[in-house]
């Protein structure tokens, strides 16, 4: 191989090795952040669902299911969710997001909302499996924490 060929080969190999990195970086970090935030709340919703249905009487109370759902919610609220709120990753950037820009403008609002949710879930977890009435009493606090944040910071479709 002469020098020109070696250099051409080198440039082609470099371009190939960079291709996956470039493909990845084409995705706007705000888009990824919105998807990650939604993924978190989808999982929260997965464990919230059965408790909510029992609370409303849509399904029969089941102590095991209630306790397991609340235990999983309790794990979810322990995650470090600070990285889920990248500045600008809201509805002003993409309509795929239901997060209102106000969520970023009101200092401390998200932390407070998530903190309230974590406290309510911590109160629910130990009693969720102890019967319908204690579950419902504690669940009200959890539902209230979800609703408070959604009412202020989630776009209503
Ligand atoms: C601190 C504010 C806050 C709290 C607390 C909160 N949410 Fe949300 N939630 C949001 C925001 C903002 C969105 C919109 C996310 C987006 O689209 O960018 C959302 C979206 C969701 C979604 C839709 C996810 C999707 O995209 O499919 C579900 C389900 C959900 N929340 C459930 C809950 C439940 C259940 C609770 C309480 C246990 C809760 N949330 C507590 C702010 C909150």
Short mmCIF file of C-alpha atoms and ligand atoms in Angstrom, two decimals:
data_model
loop_
_atom_site.label_atom_id
_atom_site.label_comp_id
_atom_site.label_asym_id
_atom_site.label_seq_id
_atom_site.Cartn_x
_atom_site.Cartn_y
_atom_site.Cartn_z
CA UNK A 1 0.00 0.00 0.00
CA UNK A 2 1.34 3.42 -0.88
CA UNK A 3 0.97 6.33 1.53
CA UNK A 4 -2.12 7.82 -0.18
CA UNK A 5 -3.92 4.47 0.00
CA UNK A 6 -3.02 4.02 3.65
CA UNK A 7 -4.38 7.46 4.41
CA UNK A 8 -7.62 6.84 2.49
CA UNK A 9 -8.08 3.56 4.30
CA UNK A 10 -7.39 5.25 7.60
CA UNK A 11 -9.96 7.99 6.94
CA UNK A 12 -12.58 5.42 5.91
CA UNK A 13 -11.92 3.33 9.01
CA UNK A 14 -12.21 6.41 11.21
CA UNK A 15 -15.48 7.45 9.55
CA UNK A 16 -16.88 3.95 10.09
CA UNK A 17 -15.86 3.86 13.73
CA UNK A 18 -17.45 7.28 14.34
CA UNK A 19 -20.69 6.46 12.58
CA UNK A 20 -22.52 4.92 15.57
CA UNK A 21 -21.46 7.78 17.87
CA UNK A 22 -22.72 10.35 15.37
CA UNK A 23 -25.99 8.48 14.90
CA UNK A 24 -26.50 8.60 18.66
CA UNK A 25 -25.62 12.26 19.04
CA UNK A 26 -28.17 13.24 16.40
CA UNK A 27 -30.88 12.66 18.99
CA UNK A 28 -31.48 15.82 20.98
CA UNK A 29 -30.74 15.22 24.70
CA UNK A 30 -34.02 17.00 25.53
CA UNK A 31 -35.95 14.38 23.57
CA UNK A 32 -34.16 11.57 25.41
CA UNK A 33 -34.77 13.30 28.72
CA UNK A 34 -38.50 13.60 28.05
CA UNK A 35 -38.63 9.88 27.21
CA UNK A 36 -36.73 8.98 30.37
CA UNK A 37 -39.08 11.11 32.50
CA UNK A 38 -42.09 9.52 30.89
CA UNK A 39 -40.59 6.06 31.41
CA UNK A 40 -40.23 6.81 35.12
CA UNK A 41 -43.83 7.95 35.43
CA UNK A 42 -45.08 5.01 33.34
CA UNK A 43 -43.51 2.68 35.90
CA UNK A 44 -44.91 4.71 38.79
CA UNK A 45 -48.28 4.36 37.06
CA UNK A 46 -47.82 0.60 36.72
CA UNK A 47 -47.61 0.14 40.50
CA UNK A 48 -50.10 2.88 41.28
CA UNK A 49 -52.71 1.30 38.98
CA UNK A 50 -53.85 -1.69 41.08
CA UNK A 51 -53.98 0.42 44.26
CA UNK A 52 -56.04 3.06 42.51
CA UNK A 53 -58.41 0.41 41.13
CA UNK A 54 -58.87 -1.15 44.60
CA UNK A 55 -59.37 2.28 46.10
CA UNK A 56 -62.14 3.04 43.63
CA UNK A 57 -63.68 -0.43 44.00
CA UNK A 58 -63.02 -1.32 40.37
CA UNK A 59 -61.23 -4.46 41.52
CA UNK A 60 -61.50 -6.37 44.78
CA UNK A 61 -58.98 -5.56 47.50
CA UNK A 62 -56.16 -8.09 47.54
CA UNK A 63 -53.69 -7.68 50.40
CA UNK A 64 -50.78 -9.29 48.57
CA UNK A 65 -51.22 -7.26 45.40
CA UNK A 66 -51.70 -4.07 47.42
CA UNK A 67 -48.60 -4.69 49.54
CA UNK A 68 -46.47 -5.60 46.51
CA UNK A 69 -47.64 -2.58 44.52
CA UNK A 70 -46.94 -0.22 47.40
CA UNK A 71 -43.54 -1.84 48.04
CA UNK A 72 -42.60 -1.28 44.41
CA UNK A 73 -43.79 2.31 44.55
CA UNK A 74 -41.63 2.73 47.64
CA UNK A 75 -38.63 1.53 45.61
CA UNK A 76 -39.47 3.90 42.75
CA UNK A 77 -39.51 6.95 45.00
CA UNK A 78 -36.01 6.11 46.23
CA UNK A 79 -34.49 6.57 42.76
CA UNK A 80 -32.42 9.66 42.13
CA UNK A 81 -34.74 11.42 39.71
CA UNK A 82 -32.82 14.70 39.58
CA UNK A 83 -31.51 13.95 36.08
CA UNK A 84 -35.04 13.51 34.70
CA UNK A 85 -35.56 17.27 34.58
CA UNK A 86 -33.16 18.64 32.01
CA UNK A 87 -33.70 22.38 31.51
CA UNK A 88 -35.75 23.03 28.39
CA UNK A 89 -36.97 19.43 28.09
CA UNK A 90 -40.60 20.43 28.26
CA UNK A 91 -43.61 21.25 26.11
CA UNK A 92 -42.06 24.44 24.76
CA UNK A 93 -39.48 22.19 23.09
CA UNK A 94 -41.74 19.30 22.06
CA UNK A 95 -45.43 18.56 22.15
CA UNK A 96 -44.50 14.98 22.93
CA UNK A 97 -43.99 16.24 26.47
CA UNK A 98 -46.78 17.11 28.85
CA UNK A 99 -44.38 18.92 31.17
CA UNK A 100 -45.27 22.59 31.39
CA UNK A 101 -42.33 25.07 31.29
CA UNK A 102 -43.68 26.35 34.61
CA UNK A 103 -42.28 23.18 36.22
CA UNK A 104 -38.81 24.57 35.59
CA UNK A 105 -39.66 28.17 36.35
CA UNK A 106 -41.10 27.62 39.84
CA UNK A 107 -37.94 27.07 41.85
CA UNK A 108 -38.04 23.92 43.97
CA UNK A 109 -41.50 22.91 42.75
CA UNK A 110 -40.48 19.56 41.32
CA UNK A 111 -38.35 18.64 44.34
CA UNK A 112 -41.22 19.51 46.65
CA UNK A 113 -43.75 17.57 44.56
CA UNK A 114 -41.54 14.50 44.41
CA UNK A 115 -40.77 14.82 48.12
CA UNK A 116 -44.48 14.93 48.96
CA UNK A 117 -45.03 11.85 46.79
CA UNK A 118 -42.16 10.01 48.51
CA UNK A 119 -43.54 10.82 52.00
CA UNK A 120 -47.03 9.69 51.05
CA UNK A 121 -45.73 6.46 49.53
CA UNK A 122 -43.59 5.81 52.63
CA UNK A 123 -46.74 6.12 54.75
CA UNK A 124 -48.71 3.80 52.46
CA UNK A 125 -46.17 0.98 52.10
CA UNK A 126 -46.40 -0.42 55.66
CA UNK A 127 -50.22 -0.45 55.74
CA UNK A 128 -51.17 -1.30 52.14
CA UNK A 129 -51.45 -5.00 52.97
CA UNK A 130 -53.32 -4.49 56.27
CA UNK A 131 -56.82 -4.20 54.88
CA UNK A 132 -58.90 -2.08 52.52
CA UNK A 133 -59.62 0.73 54.99
CA UNK A 134 -56.06 1.43 56.11
CA UNK A 135 -54.90 1.14 52.51
CA UNK A 136 -57.51 3.63 51.35
CA UNK A 137 -56.72 6.09 54.14
CA UNK A 138 -53.02 6.15 53.23
CA UNK A 139 -53.61 5.96 49.50
CA UNK A 140 -55.51 9.24 49.59
CA UNK A 141 -52.24 10.99 50.41
CA UNK A 142 -50.49 9.38 47.46
CA UNK A 143 -53.25 10.25 45.02
CA UNK A 144 -53.25 13.78 46.37
CA UNK A 145 -49.52 14.14 45.79
CA UNK A 146 -49.81 12.93 42.18
CA UNK A 147 -52.76 15.22 41.53
CA UNK A 148 -51.18 18.31 43.08
CA UNK A 149 -48.20 18.12 40.74
CA UNK A 150 -50.23 17.17 37.67
CA UNK A 151 -52.68 20.02 38.27
CA UNK A 152 -49.88 22.58 38.35
CA UNK A 153 -47.22 21.21 36.05
CA UNK A 154 -48.72 18.72 33.60
CA UNK A 155 -50.43 19.88 30.44
CA UNK A 156 -54.06 18.82 30.30
CA UNK A 157 -54.80 17.16 26.98
C1 LIG B 1 -43.39 16.48 40.83
C2 LIG B 1 -44.45 16.37 39.89
C3 LIG B 1 -45.16 15.05 39.69
C4 LIG B 1 -45.54 14.13 40.63
C5 LIG B 1 -45.38 14.19 42.13
C6 LIG B 1 -46.19 13.07 39.90
N1 LIG B 1 -46.18 13.33 38.57
FE1 LIG B 1 -46.90 12.15 37.09
N2 LIG B 1 -46.16 13.40 35.70
C7 LIG B 1 -45.63 14.63 35.95
C8 LIG B 1 -45.30 15.30 34.71
C9 LIG B 1 -44.67 16.67 34.58
C10 LIG B 1 -45.67 14.42 33.68
C11 LIG B 1 -45.51 14.66 32.17
C12 LIG B 1 -44.18 14.09 31.68
C13 LIG B 1 -43.91 14.51 30.25
O1 LIG B 1 -44.68 14.11 29.35
O2 LIG B 1 -42.92 15.27 30.05
C14 LIG B 1 -46.21 13.23 34.35
C15 LIG B 1 -46.68 12.13 33.67
C16 LIG B 1 -47.26 11.03 34.27
C17 LIG B 1 -47.76 9.86 33.57
C18 LIG B 1 -47.74 9.65 32.06
C19 LIG B 1 -46.43 8.97 31.65
C20 LIG B 1 -46.39 8.74 30.14
O3 LIG B 1 -45.81 9.58 29.43
O4 LIG B 1 -46.98 7.76 29.70
C21 LIG B 1 -48.25 9.01 34.52
C22 LIG B 1 -48.87 7.65 34.28
C23 LIG B 1 -48.04 9.63 35.79
N3 LIG B 1 -47.43 10.86 35.62
C24 LIG B 1 -48.43 9.08 36.99
C25 LIG B 1 -48.15 9.63 38.22
C26 LIG B 1 -48.54 9.04 39.49
C27 LIG B 1 -49.35 7.76 39.62
C28 LIG B 1 -48.06 9.84 40.47
C29 LIG B 1 -48.17 9.68 41.96
C30 LIG B 1 -47.87 8.40 42.55
C31 LIG B 1 -47.37 10.93 39.82
N4 LIG B 1 -47.47 10.78 38.47
C32 LIG B 1 -46.72 11.95 40.50
C33 LIG B 1 -45.37 15.18 37.18
C34 LIG B 1 -45.58 14.54 38.39
#
